[in-house]
Amino acid sequence: MKIDPNSNADLSVQIAQAIRNAIISGQLIVDERLPSEAELADQFQVSRPTVREALKRLAAQSLIRTQRGASGGAFVNRLSFEDAYSQQITTSTLLLSMNAVAFDTACEARYALERACAPLSAQRRTPDQLATMRAEIFRQSQPGLTDEAFCASDVAFHRALVDGAGNPVLSYQLAGAVEAMQPLMNMITFTARSREEIIALHTEIADGLDEKDAESVDTALCALERYTRKLALDVAERKRSKTQ
Amino acid sequence: MKIDPNSNADLSVQIAQAIRNAIISGQLIVDERLPSEAELADQFQVSRPTVREALKRLAAQSLIRTQRGASGGAFVNRLSFEDAYSQQITTSTLLLSMNAVAFDTACEARYALERACAPLSAQRRTPDQLATMRAEIFRQSQPGLTDEAFCASDVAFHRALVDGAGNPVLSYQLAGAVEAMQPLMNMITFTARSREEIIALHTEIADGLDEKDAESVDTALCALERYTRKLALDVAERKRSKTQ
DNA sequence: AGACTTTTAAATGTCAGACAAATGAAAAAT
DNA sequence: ATTTTTCATTTGTCTGACATTTAAAAGTCT
């Protein structure tokens, strides 16, 4: 683990990169303890605050965790699926909100990915996941539900669909798509949407999964995509006519 | 932007979270300058090193960038697709390498996602992307190509396929799947694989995209998935017989 | 001897103050 | 008017110190 003395990048960046490389390459294994901050400072010939800034960078990416006290220190973290989920969601949310991604683009990506899960989910969904979906549909049909709660229930429904595939890697990849894009879509379309229509399609999806009928799930997802896009179009149309 | 004086979390974590929230909620907009470190220290009633640790955490997530000098400071960063790609790839790589994900699970996820792109790519792929794929196939057929180079070319081929869908959100979501999993798969299967077989399937995919024939692309991808899984099985089998 | 309590040492968390280096803007000189 | 110089601001880094947490070692009592 060495840093390049000729590089003009910030020292804390270089040190973070050196440690990151050691972790990725397997020189540092999960749960292994890093040298103490003082030792690292000595090793890299920098001060402790500089080492600390480097460690905080790594901690922000869940690459390490720190523990205080005797026999404490920084340890290589086993990146859990949950940690990865939340990072994925944060990144996706910011990416969408900051880059003015066209609604159609986001919508297309989201449904393409979700449709990829559907056949697997039709095969493998557990009764528990089906029950979750039914419960969310029921919640969505309750009158007096706020828009926020409806959106959250919508997300939970689609999460259950994705988790139904029983593939944690797939669930992880899709966390960003579902959790970041659904609220975005709801925000745009909630003024125009018909909850009945959505609930009907959700029911169709749940029925399809119940009967392990991948085909009909796919059809319903396509219909939901079409409906969502049409809503966005209507909203845009209305906005245009209002400004004129 | 306030922190909870009763919380016992590290101050730098709390401060980072407060600023992060301000960015996500839109209180701080892209390219806006944060107060200087000294002002933030004053505002949060902490020392400058503590503020700096918080800022480094945010910088590690590409949420801010810093600039030295007069009129320098920390600025809210527009999260670019490229930044998001590389974060996605790092996270995915670590997730796979640290969690002992079953080969079949990773393989299934990767091809499910890639197949989701295929129909869109068949519709929209540019001549340029087709040319890239042909070029990579040619490179793969060169004798004397190292395993690393073959793997890199493999990744480039699949990236071109994914980018062919012309949907940056989709490309972003799939960056992790392709770039993290392909090397993993190559590492496991390179001893047993036949480059000819893979090149033949790649050619089938390129041909299908050329003719905008989504069906045949899907068939070839499925065949590639089957072949990859069979390889892994063979390798595992061989390993077992060797230890006995 | 064994169980409990106290002490201690090591490590991270935080603070204060200082200097270095970069950088843009204002002031001065040409 | 243009170029050069100066200067203030801001981040990057260092030093040294103290606070807090924590596990292990030492001590104490039953």
Coordinates of C-alpha atoms (C1' of nucleotides) in Angstrom, one line a residue:
Chain A
M1 CA 0.0 0.0 0.0
K2 CA 1.9 3.0 -1.3
I3 CA 1.0 6.5 -2.6
D4 CA 2.6 8.3 -5.5
P5 CA 4.7 11.2 -4.2
N6 CA 4.5 12.9 -7.6
S7 CA 0.8 12.9 -7.8
N8 CA -0.8 16.3 -7.1
A9 CA -4.1 14.9 -6.1
D10 CA -5.2 15.5 -2.5
L11 CA -3.4 13.1 -0.1
S12 CA -6.6 11.9 1.5
V13 CA -7.9 11.0 -1.9
Q14 CA -4.7 9.0 -2.7
I15 CA -4.7 7.2 0.6
A16 CA -8.4 6.3 0.2
Q17 CA -7.7 5.0 -3.2
A18 CA -4.7 2.9 -2.0
I19 CA -6.8 1.3 0.7
R20 CA -9.7 0.8 -1.6
N21 CA -7.5 -1.0 -4.1
A22 CA -6.2 -3.2 -1.3
I23 CA -9.7 -4.1 -0.4
I24 CA -10.9 -4.7 -4.0
S25 CA -7.8 -6.8 -4.8
G26 CA -8.2 -8.9 -1.8
Q27 CA -5.1 -7.8 0.1
L28 CA -7.4 -6.7 2.9
I29 CA -10.1 -9.2 3.6
V30 CA -13.5 -8.8 5.2
D31 CA -13.4 -8.1 8.9
E32 CA -9.7 -7.5 8.8
R33 CA -8.5 -4.7 11.0
L34 CA -6.7 -1.8 9.3
P35 CA -3.7 -0.3 11.2
S36 CA -4.6 2.3 13.6
E37 CA -4.9 5.9 12.4
A38 CA -1.6 6.7 14.0
E39 CA 0.1 3.8 12.3
L40 CA -1.4 4.7 8.9
A41 CA -0.3 8.2 9.4
D42 CA 3.2 7.0 10.0
Q43 CA 3.1 4.5 7.1
F44 CA 1.9 7.1 4.6
Q45 CA 4.0 9.9 6.1
V46 CA 1.0 12.2 6.7
S47 CA -0.8 13.5 9.7
R48 CA -3.7 11.8 11.4
P49 CA -6.4 14.3 10.2
T50 CA -5.4 13.5 6.6
V51 CA -5.7 9.7 7.3
R52 CA -9.0 10.3 9.0
E53 CA -10.4 12.2 6.0
A54 CA -9.3 9.2 3.8
L55 CA -11.0 6.8 6.2
K56 CA -14.2 8.9 6.2
R57 CA -14.3 8.7 2.4
L58 CA -14.2 4.9 2.6
A59 CA -16.7 4.8 5.4
A60 CA -19.1 6.8 3.2
Q61 CA -19.0 4.0 0.7
S62 CA -19.6 1.4 3.4
L63 CA -16.1 -0.1 2.6
I64 CA -15.0 0.2 6.2
R65 CA -16.6 0.6 9.6
T66 CA -15.0 2.0 12.7
Q67 CA -15.2 1.1 16.3
R68 CA -14.0 3.1 19.2
G69 CA -12.2 1.9 22.3
A70 CA -9.4 -0.6 23.0
S71 CA -9.2 -3.2 20.2
G72 CA -11.2 -0.8 18.1
G73 CA -10.2 0.6 14.8
A74 CA -11.2 0.5 11.2
F75 CA -12.4 -2.8 9.8
V76 CA -13.1 -3.9 6.3
N77 CA -16.8 -4.1 6.0
R78 CA -18.7 -6.8 4.4
L79 CA -20.8 -4.8 2.0
S80 CA -24.3 -6.1 2.7
F81 CA -27.1 -6.1 0.1
E82 CA -28.9 -3.6 2.3
D83 CA -26.1 -1.2 2.3
A84 CA -25.8 -1.6 -1.5
Y85 CA -29.6 -1.0 -1.8
S86 CA -29.6 2.3 0.0
Q87 CA -26.5 3.6 -1.9
Q88 CA -28.2 2.5 -5.1
I89 CA -31.3 4.3 -4.2
T90 CA -29.6 7.5 -3.2
T91 CA -27.5 7.6 -6.4
S92 CA -30.4 6.8 -8.6
T93 CA -32.6 9.5 -7.0
L94 CA -30.0 12.1 -7.5
L95 CA -29.2 11.0 -11.0
L96 CA -32.7 11.4 -12.0
S97 CA -33.5 14.6 -10.2
M98 CA -30.3 16.4 -11.3
N99 CA -30.0 15.3 -14.9
A100 CA -33.5 16.2 -16.2
V101 CA -34.0 12.7 -17.5
A102 CA -36.9 12.6 -19.9
F103 CA -39.9 10.9 -18.2
D104 CA -40.2 8.5 -21.1
T105 CA -36.6 7.4 -20.7
A106 CA -37.0 6.7 -17.0
C107 CA -40.3 5.0 -17.5
E108 CA -39.0 2.8 -20.3
A109 CA -36.0 1.7 -18.3
R110 CA -38.0 1.0 -15.2
Y111 CA -40.5 -1.2 -16.9
A112 CA -38.0 -3.0 -19.1
L113 CA -36.2 -4.0 -15.9
E114 CA -39.3 -5.0 -14.1
R115 CA -40.5 -7.0 -17.0
A116 CA -37.2 -8.9 -16.9
C117 CA -38.1 -10.0 -13.3
A118 CA -41.7 -11.0 -14.1
P119 CA -41.1 -14.4 -15.6
L120 CA -38.9 -15.5 -12.7
S121 CA -41.3 -14.0 -10.2
A122 CA -44.2 -15.9 -11.8
Q123 CA -42.2 -19.1 -11.2
R124 CA -40.9 -18.6 -7.7
R125 CA -43.0 -16.0 -5.8
T126 CA -43.7 -17.2 -2.3
P127 CA -47.2 -17.1 -0.7
D128 CA -45.8 -14.5 1.6
Q129 CA -44.9 -12.2 -1.3
L130 CA -48.3 -12.8 -2.9
A131 CA -49.9 -11.9 0.4
T132 CA -47.8 -8.7 0.6
M133 CA -49.0 -7.7 -2.9
R134 CA -52.6 -8.4 -2.1
A135 CA -52.3 -6.4 1.1
E136 CA -50.8 -3.4 -0.7
I137 CA -53.6 -3.6 -3.3
F138 CA -56.1 -3.5 -0.5
R139 CA -54.4 -0.5 1.1
Q140 CA -54.4 1.3 -2.2
S141 CA -58.1 0.9 -2.5
Q142 CA -58.8 2.5 0.9
P143 CA -60.5 5.9 0.5
G144 CA -58.8 8.8 2.2
L145 CA -55.3 7.5 1.5
T146 CA -52.9 10.3 1.0
D147 CA -50.9 10.6 -2.2
E148 CA -47.7 9.9 -0.3
A149 CA -49.1 6.7 1.3
F150 CA -50.4 5.6 -2.1
C151 CA -47.0 6.1 -3.6
A152 CA -45.3 4.2 -0.8
S153 CA -47.7 1.3 -1.2
D154 CA -47.1 1.4 -4.9
V155 CA -43.3 1.0 -4.3
A156 CA -43.9 -1.8 -1.8
F157 CA -46.1 -3.6 -4.3
H158 CA -43.4 -3.5 -7.0
R159 CA -40.7 -4.4 -4.6
A160 CA -42.6 -7.5 -3.7
L161 CA -42.9 -8.3 -7.4
V162 CA -39.2 -7.9 -7.9
D163 CA -38.3 -9.8 -4.7
G164 CA -40.5 -12.6 -6.0
A165 CA -37.8 -13.5 -8.4
G166 CA -35.9 -14.8 -5.5
N167 CA -32.6 -13.4 -6.8
P168 CA -30.9 -10.9 -4.4
V169 CA -28.7 -9.6 -7.2
L170 CA -31.7 -8.8 -9.3
S171 CA -33.4 -7.2 -6.3
Y172 CA -30.3 -5.1 -5.6
Q173 CA -30.1 -3.9 -9.2
L174 CA -33.7 -3.0 -9.3
A175 CA -33.9 -1.2 -6.0
G176 CA -32.8 2.0 -7.7
A177 CA -35.1 1.6 -10.5
V178 CA -38.2 1.0 -8.4
E179 CA -37.6 3.2 -5.4
A180 CA -36.1 6.1 -7.2
M181 CA -38.4 6.2 -10.2
Q182 CA -41.7 5.4 -8.7
P183 CA -41.9 8.5 -6.6
L184 CA -40.7 10.6 -9.6
M185 CA -43.5 9.1 -11.7
N186 CA -46.1 9.6 -9.0
M187 CA -45.0 13.2 -8.5
I188 CA -45.6 13.9 -12.2
T189 CA -48.8 11.9 -12.7
F190 CA -50.6 12.0 -9.4
T191 CA -52.9 14.9 -10.4
A192 CA -54.2 13.0 -13.4
R193 CA -54.2 9.4 -12.4
S194 CA -57.0 7.1 -11.7
R195 CA -56.4 4.9 -8.7
E196 CA -59.0 2.4 -9.9
E197 CA -57.1 1.9 -13.1
I198 CA -53.9 1.3 -11.4
I199 CA -55.4 -1.0 -8.8
A200 CA -57.0 -3.0 -11.6
L201 CA -53.7 -3.5 -13.3
H202 CA -52.0 -4.4 -10.0
T203 CA -54.7 -7.0 -9.4
E204 CA -54.1 -8.4 -12.9
I205 CA -50.4 -8.7 -12.0
A206 CA -51.1 -10.3 -8.7
D207 CA -53.5 -12.7 -10.3
G208 CA -51.0 -13.6 -13.0
L209 CA -48.3 -14.3 -10.4
D210 CA -50.8 -16.3 -8.4
E211 CA -51.5 -18.6 -11.4
K212 CA -47.8 -18.6 -12.4
D213 CA -48.9 -17.1 -15.7
A214 CA -45.9 -15.1 -16.8
E215 CA -47.6 -14.0 -20.0
S216 CA -50.4 -12.2 -18.4
V217 CA -48.1 -10.5 -15.9
D218 CA -46.1 -9.2 -18.8
T219 CA -49.2 -8.0 -20.5
A220 CA -50.4 -6.2 -17.4
L221 CA -47.0 -4.6 -16.9
C222 CA -47.0 -3.4 -20.5
A223 CA -50.5 -1.9 -19.9
L224 CA -49.3 -0.2 -16.8
E225 CA -46.3 1.3 -18.7
R226 CA -48.6 2.5 -21.5
Y227 CA -51.0 4.0 -18.9
T228 CA -48.2 5.7 -17.1
R229 CA -46.8 7.2 -20.3
K230 CA -50.3 8.4 -21.4
L231 CA -50.8 10.1 -18.0
A232 CA -47.5 11.9 -18.4
L233 CA -48.5 13.0 -21.8
D234 CA -51.8 14.3 -20.6
V235 CA -50.2 16.2 -17.8
A236 CA -47.7 17.8 -20.3
E237 CA -50.6 18.6 -22.6
R238 CA -52.6 20.2 -19.9
K239 CA -49.6 22.3 -18.8
R240 CA -49.0 23.5 -22.3
S241 CA -52.6 24.6 -22.8
K242 CA -52.6 26.4 -19.5
T243 CA -49.7 28.5 -20.4
Q244 CA -51.1 29.5 -23.7
Chain B
M1 CA -29.8 22.7 8.2
K2 CA -29.6 21.6 11.8
I3 CA -28.2 18.6 13.7
D4 CA -29.8 16.8 16.6
P5 CA -27.9 17.7 19.8
N6 CA -29.3 14.6 21.5
S7 CA -28.1 12.1 18.9
N8 CA -25.1 10.1 19.8
A9 CA -24.0 9.5 16.2
D10 CA -20.6 11.0 15.2
L11 CA -20.9 14.7 14.5
S12 CA -19.4 14.4 11.0
V13 CA -22.0 11.8 10.1
Q14 CA -24.8 14.0 11.3
I15 CA -23.4 17.0 9.5
A16 CA -23.0 15.0 6.3
Q17 CA -26.5 13.8 6.6
A18 CA -27.9 17.3 7.1
I19 CA -26.2 18.6 4.0
R20 CA -27.1 15.5 2.0
N21 CA -30.8 16.0 3.0
A22 CA -30.5 19.6 1.9
I23 CA -29.2 18.5 -1.5
I24 CA -31.8 15.8 -2.0
S25 CA -34.7 18.0 -0.9
G26 CA -33.5 20.7 -3.3
Q27 CA -32.6 23.3 -0.7
L28 CA -29.2 23.3 -2.2
I29 CA -29.2 23.2 -5.9
V30 CA -26.6 22.1 -8.4
D31 CA -23.5 24.3 -8.6
E32 CA -24.6 26.2 -5.5
R33 CA -21.7 27.0 -3.2
L34 CA -21.8 25.8 0.3
P35 CA -20.7 28.1 3.1
S36 CA -16.9 27.9 3.7
E37 CA -15.6 25.3 6.1
A38 CA -15.1 28.0 8.8
E39 CA -18.7 29.2 8.4
L40 CA -20.1 25.7 8.5
A41 CA -18.0 25.0 11.6
D42 CA -19.5 28.1 13.2
Q43 CA -23.0 27.2 12.1
F44 CA -23.0 23.7 13.4
Q45 CA -20.9 24.7 16.4
V46 CA -18.1 22.2 15.7
S47 CA -14.5 22.4 14.7
R48 CA -13.2 22.7 11.2
P49 CA -11.7 19.2 11.1
T50 CA -15.1 17.8 11.9
V51 CA -16.8 19.7 9.1
R52 CA -14.1 18.6 6.8
E53 CA -14.7 14.9 7.6
A54 CA -18.3 15.5 6.8
L55 CA -17.5 17.1 3.5
K56 CA -15.1 14.3 2.6
R57 CA -17.9 11.9 3.1
L58 CA -20.1 13.8 0.7
A59 CA -17.3 14.1 -1.8
A60 CA -16.8 10.3 -1.7
Q61 CA -20.4 10.0 -3.0
S62 CA -19.8 12.7 -5.7
L63 CA -22.4 14.8 -4.0
I64 CA -20.0 17.8 -3.8
R65 CA -16.8 18.9 -5.3
T66 CA -14.2 21.3 -3.8
Q67 CA -12.1 24.0 -5.2
R68 CA -9.2 25.8 -3.5
G69 CA -8.4 29.4 -3.6
A70 CA -10.4 32.6 -3.4
S71 CA -14.0 32.2 -4.5
G72 CA -13.3 28.5 -4.0
G73 CA -15.2 26.2 -1.7
A74 CA -17.5 23.2 -1.8
F75 CA -20.1 23.1 -4.6
V76 CA -23.1 20.9 -5.1
N77 CA -22.1 18.5 -7.8
R78 CA -24.2 17.5 -10.7
L79 CA -24.1 13.8 -10.5
S80 CA -23.1 12.7 -14.0
F81 CA -24.0 9.4 -15.5
E82 CA -20.3 8.6 -15.6
D83 CA -19.9 9.2 -11.9
A84 CA -22.9 7.0 -11.2
Y85 CA -21.5 4.3 -13.5
S86 CA -18.3 4.0 -11.7
Q87 CA -19.9 4.0 -8.3
Q88 CA -22.3 1.4 -9.5
I89 CA -19.5 -0.8 -10.8
T90 CA -17.4 -0.5 -7.6
T91 CA -20.4 -1.4 -5.4
S92 CA -21.5 -4.3 -7.6
T93 CA -18.0 -5.7 -7.8
L94 CA -17.6 -5.6 -4.0
L95 CA -21.1 -6.9 -3.4
L96 CA -20.4 -10.0 -5.5
S97 CA -16.9 -10.7 -4.3
M98 CA -17.7 -10.3 -0.6
N99 CA -21.0 -12.1 -0.4
A100 CA -20.2 -15.3 -2.0
V101 CA -23.1 -14.9 -4.4
A102 CA -23.9 -18.2 -6.2
F103 CA -22.6 -18.2 -9.7
D104 CA -26.1 -19.2 -11.0
T105 CA -27.7 -16.3 -9.2
A106 CA -25.3 -13.7 -10.6
C107 CA -25.6 -15.3 -14.1
E108 CA -29.3 -15.3 -14.0
A109 CA -29.5 -11.7 -13.0
R110 CA -27.1 -10.6 -15.6
Y111 CA -28.8 -12.2 -18.5
A112 CA -32.3 -11.3 -17.3
L113 CA -31.3 -7.7 -17.4
E114 CA -29.4 -7.9 -20.6
R115 CA -32.3 -9.6 -22.3
A116 CA -34.5 -6.7 -21.2
C117 CA -32.3 -4.4 -23.3
A118 CA -32.2 -6.6 -26.3
P119 CA -35.5 -5.7 -27.9
L120 CA -34.9 -2.0 -27.5
S121 CA -31.3 -2.4 -28.8
A122 CA -32.6 -4.4 -31.9
Q123 CA -34.8 -1.4 -32.7
R124 CA -32.4 1.4 -32.1
R125 CA -28.8 0.3 -32.3
T126 CA -26.7 2.8 -34.3
P127 CA -24.4 1.7 -37.1
D128 CA -21.6 2.9 -34.8
Q129 CA -22.6 0.5 -32.1
L130 CA -22.9 -2.3 -34.5
A131 CA -19.4 -1.6 -35.8
T132 CA -18.1 -1.6 -32.2
M133 CA -19.6 -5.1 -31.7
R134 CA -18.2 -6.4 -35.0
A135 CA -14.8 -5.0 -34.1
E136 CA -14.9 -6.6 -30.7
I137 CA -15.8 -10.0 -32.2
F138 CA -12.9 -9.6 -34.6
R139 CA -10.6 -8.9 -31.7
Q140 CA -11.9 -11.9 -29.8
S141 CA -11.0 -14.1 -32.7
Q142 CA -7.4 -13.0 -32.8
P143 CA -5.1 -15.8 -31.7
G144 CA -2.7 -15.0 -28.9
L145 CA -5.2 -12.7 -27.2
T146 CA -4.6 -12.9 -23.4
D147 CA -7.5 -13.9 -21.2
E148 CA -7.7 -10.4 -19.7
A149 CA -7.9 -8.9 -23.1
F150 CA -10.6 -11.3 -24.2
C151 CA -12.6 -10.5 -21.0
A152 CA -12.2 -6.8 -21.6
S153 CA -13.4 -7.2 -25.2
D154 CA -16.3 -9.3 -23.9
V155 CA -17.3 -6.5 -21.6
A156 CA -17.0 -3.9 -24.4
F157 CA -19.2 -6.1 -26.6
H158 CA -22.0 -6.4 -24.1
R159 CA -21.7 -2.7 -23.2
A160 CA -22.3 -1.9 -26.8
L161 CA -25.3 -4.1 -26.8
V162 CA -26.7 -2.4 -23.7
D163 CA -25.9 1.1 -25.0
G164 CA -27.7 0.2 -28.2
A165 CA -31.0 0.6 -26.4
G166 CA -30.3 4.3 -26.4
N167 CA -31.5 4.7 -22.9
P168 CA -28.9 6.2 -20.5
V169 CA -30.9 5.2 -17.4
L170 CA -30.8 1.6 -18.6
S171 CA -27.1 1.8 -19.4
Y172 CA -26.5 3.1 -16.0
Q173 CA -28.5 0.4 -14.3
L174 CA -26.7 -2.3 -16.3
A175 CA -23.2 -1.0 -15.9
G176 CA -22.9 -2.9 -12.7
A177 CA -24.3 -6.0 -14.0
V178 CA -22.1 -6.2 -17.1
E179 CA -18.9 -4.8 -15.8
A180 CA -18.9 -6.5 -12.4
M181 CA -20.2 -9.8 -13.4
Q182 CA -18.5 -10.5 -16.7
P183 CA -15.0 -10.5 -15.1
L184 CA -16.4 -12.7 -12.3
M185 CA -17.8 -15.1 -14.9
N186 CA -14.6 -15.1 -16.9
M187 CA -12.5 -15.8 -13.9
I188 CA -14.5 -18.9 -13.1
T189 CA -15.0 -20.2 -16.6
F190 CA -11.9 -19.2 -18.5
T191 CA -10.2 -22.5 -18.1
A192 CA -13.0 -24.5 -19.6
R193 CA -14.4 -22.1 -22.2
S194 CA -14.2 -22.3 -25.9
R195 CA -13.7 -19.0 -27.5
E196 CA -15.1 -20.2 -30.8
E197 CA -18.4 -21.1 -29.1
I198 CA -18.6 -17.6 -27.5
I199 CA -17.6 -15.8 -30.7
A200 CA -20.3 -17.8 -32.6
L201 CA -22.9 -16.6 -30.2
H202 CA -21.7 -13.1 -30.2
T203 CA -21.9 -13.1 -34.0
E204 CA -25.4 -14.5 -33.8
I205 CA -26.3 -11.6 -31.5
A206 CA -24.7 -9.0 -33.8
D207 CA -26.4 -10.5 -36.8
G208 CA -29.8 -10.3 -35.0
L209 CA -29.3 -6.7 -34.1
D210 CA -28.2 -5.9 -37.6
E211 CA -31.4 -7.3 -38.9
K212 CA -33.4 -5.8 -36.1
D213 CA -34.5 -9.3 -35.2
A214 CA -35.2 -9.1 -31.5
E215 CA -36.3 -12.7 -31.4
S216 CA -33.0 -14.2 -32.6
V217 CA -31.0 -11.9 -30.3
D218 CA -33.0 -13.2 -27.4
T219 CA -32.4 -16.8 -28.5
A220 CA -28.7 -16.2 -28.7
L221 CA -28.5 -14.5 -25.3
C222 CA -30.4 -17.5 -23.8
A223 CA -27.9 -19.8 -25.5
L224 CA -25.0 -17.8 -24.1
E225 CA -26.5 -18.0 -20.6
R226 CA -27.0 -21.7 -20.9
Y227 CA -23.5 -22.2 -22.2
T228 CA -22.0 -20.0 -19.4
R229 CA -23.9 -22.0 -16.7
K230 CA -22.8 -25.3 -18.2
L231 CA -19.2 -24.1 -18.1
A232 CA -19.5 -23.2 -14.5
L233 CA -21.0 -26.6 -13.8
D234 CA -18.2 -28.4 -15.6
V235 CA -15.6 -26.4 -13.7
A236 CA -17.2 -27.2 -10.4
E237 CA -17.4 -30.9 -11.4
R238 CA -13.8 -31.0 -12.3
K239 CA -12.8 -29.4 -9.1
R240 CA -14.8 -31.9 -7.1
S241 CA -13.3 -34.9 -8.9
K242 CA -9.8 -33.6 -8.4
T243 CA -10.1 -33.3 -4.6
Q244 CA -11.4 -36.8 -4.3
Chain C
dA1 C1' -10.5 -20.7 42.9
dG2 C1' -14.0 -18.0 41.0
dA3 C1' -16.9 -14.0 40.4
dC4 C1' -17.1 -9.3 40.6
dT5 C1' -15.2 -4.5 40.5
dT6 C1' -11.7 -1.2 39.4
dT7 C1' -8.0 0.4 36.8
dT8 C1' -5.6 1.0 32.7
dA9 C1' -4.2 1.4 28.1
dA10 C1' -5.4 1.9 23.4
dA11 C1' -8.2 3.6 20.0
dT12 C1' -11.3 6.8 17.8
dG13 C1' -13.8 11.4 18.2
dT14 C1' -13.2 16.2 18.7
dC15 C1' -11.0 20.5 19.3
dA16 C1' -7.8 24.7 18.7
dG17 C1' -4.5 27.0 16.3
dA18 C1' -1.2 27.4 12.8
dC19 C1' 1.0 27.4 8.2
dA20 C1' 1.1 26.1 3.1
dA21 C1' -0.7 26.5 -1.3
dA22 C1' -3.8 27.8 -4.7
dT23 C1' -6.6 31.2 -6.8
dG24 C1' -9.3 35.0 -8.2
dA25 C1' -9.9 39.8 -7.6
dA26 C1' -8.4 44.2 -6.6
dA27 C1' -4.7 47.5 -6.7
dA28 C1' -0.6 49.2 -8.6
dA29 C1' 2.6 50.0 -12.1
dT30 C1' 3.8 50.3 -16.9
Chain D
dA1 C1' -5.5 50.0 -21.6
dT2 C1' -2.8 46.4 -20.3
dT3 C1' 0.2 44.0 -17.6
dT4 C1' 2.0 43.0 -13.2
dT5 C1' 1.9 42.8 -8.3
dT6 C1' -0.3 42.4 -4.2
dC7 C1' -3.6 40.6 -1.2
dA8 C1' -7.4 38.4 0.9
dT9 C1' -10.0 34.1 0.9
dT10 C1' -10.4 29.3 0.9
dT11 C1' -9.0 24.6 1.0
dG12 C1' -5.2 21.3 2.2
dT13 C1' -2.2 19.8 5.8
dC14 C1' 0.2 19.6 10.2
dT15 C1' 0.9 19.5 15.3
dG16 C1' -0.6 18.7 19.7
dA17 C1' -4.0 18.1 22.9
dC18 C1' -8.0 16.4 25.4
dA19 C1' -12.6 13.6 25.6
dT20 C1' -14.9 9.3 25.2
dT21 C1' -15.4 4.6 24.5
dT22 C1' -14.1 0.0 25.2
dA23 C1' -11.9 -4.3 26.2
dA24 C1' -8.5 -6.4 28.7
dA25 C1' -5.7 -6.6 32.8
dA26 C1' -5.3 -6.1 37.6
dG27 C1' -7.2 -6.2 41.9
dT28 C1' -10.6 -7.5 45.5
dC29 C1' -13.9 -10.0 47.8
dT30 C1' -16.4 -14.2 48.8

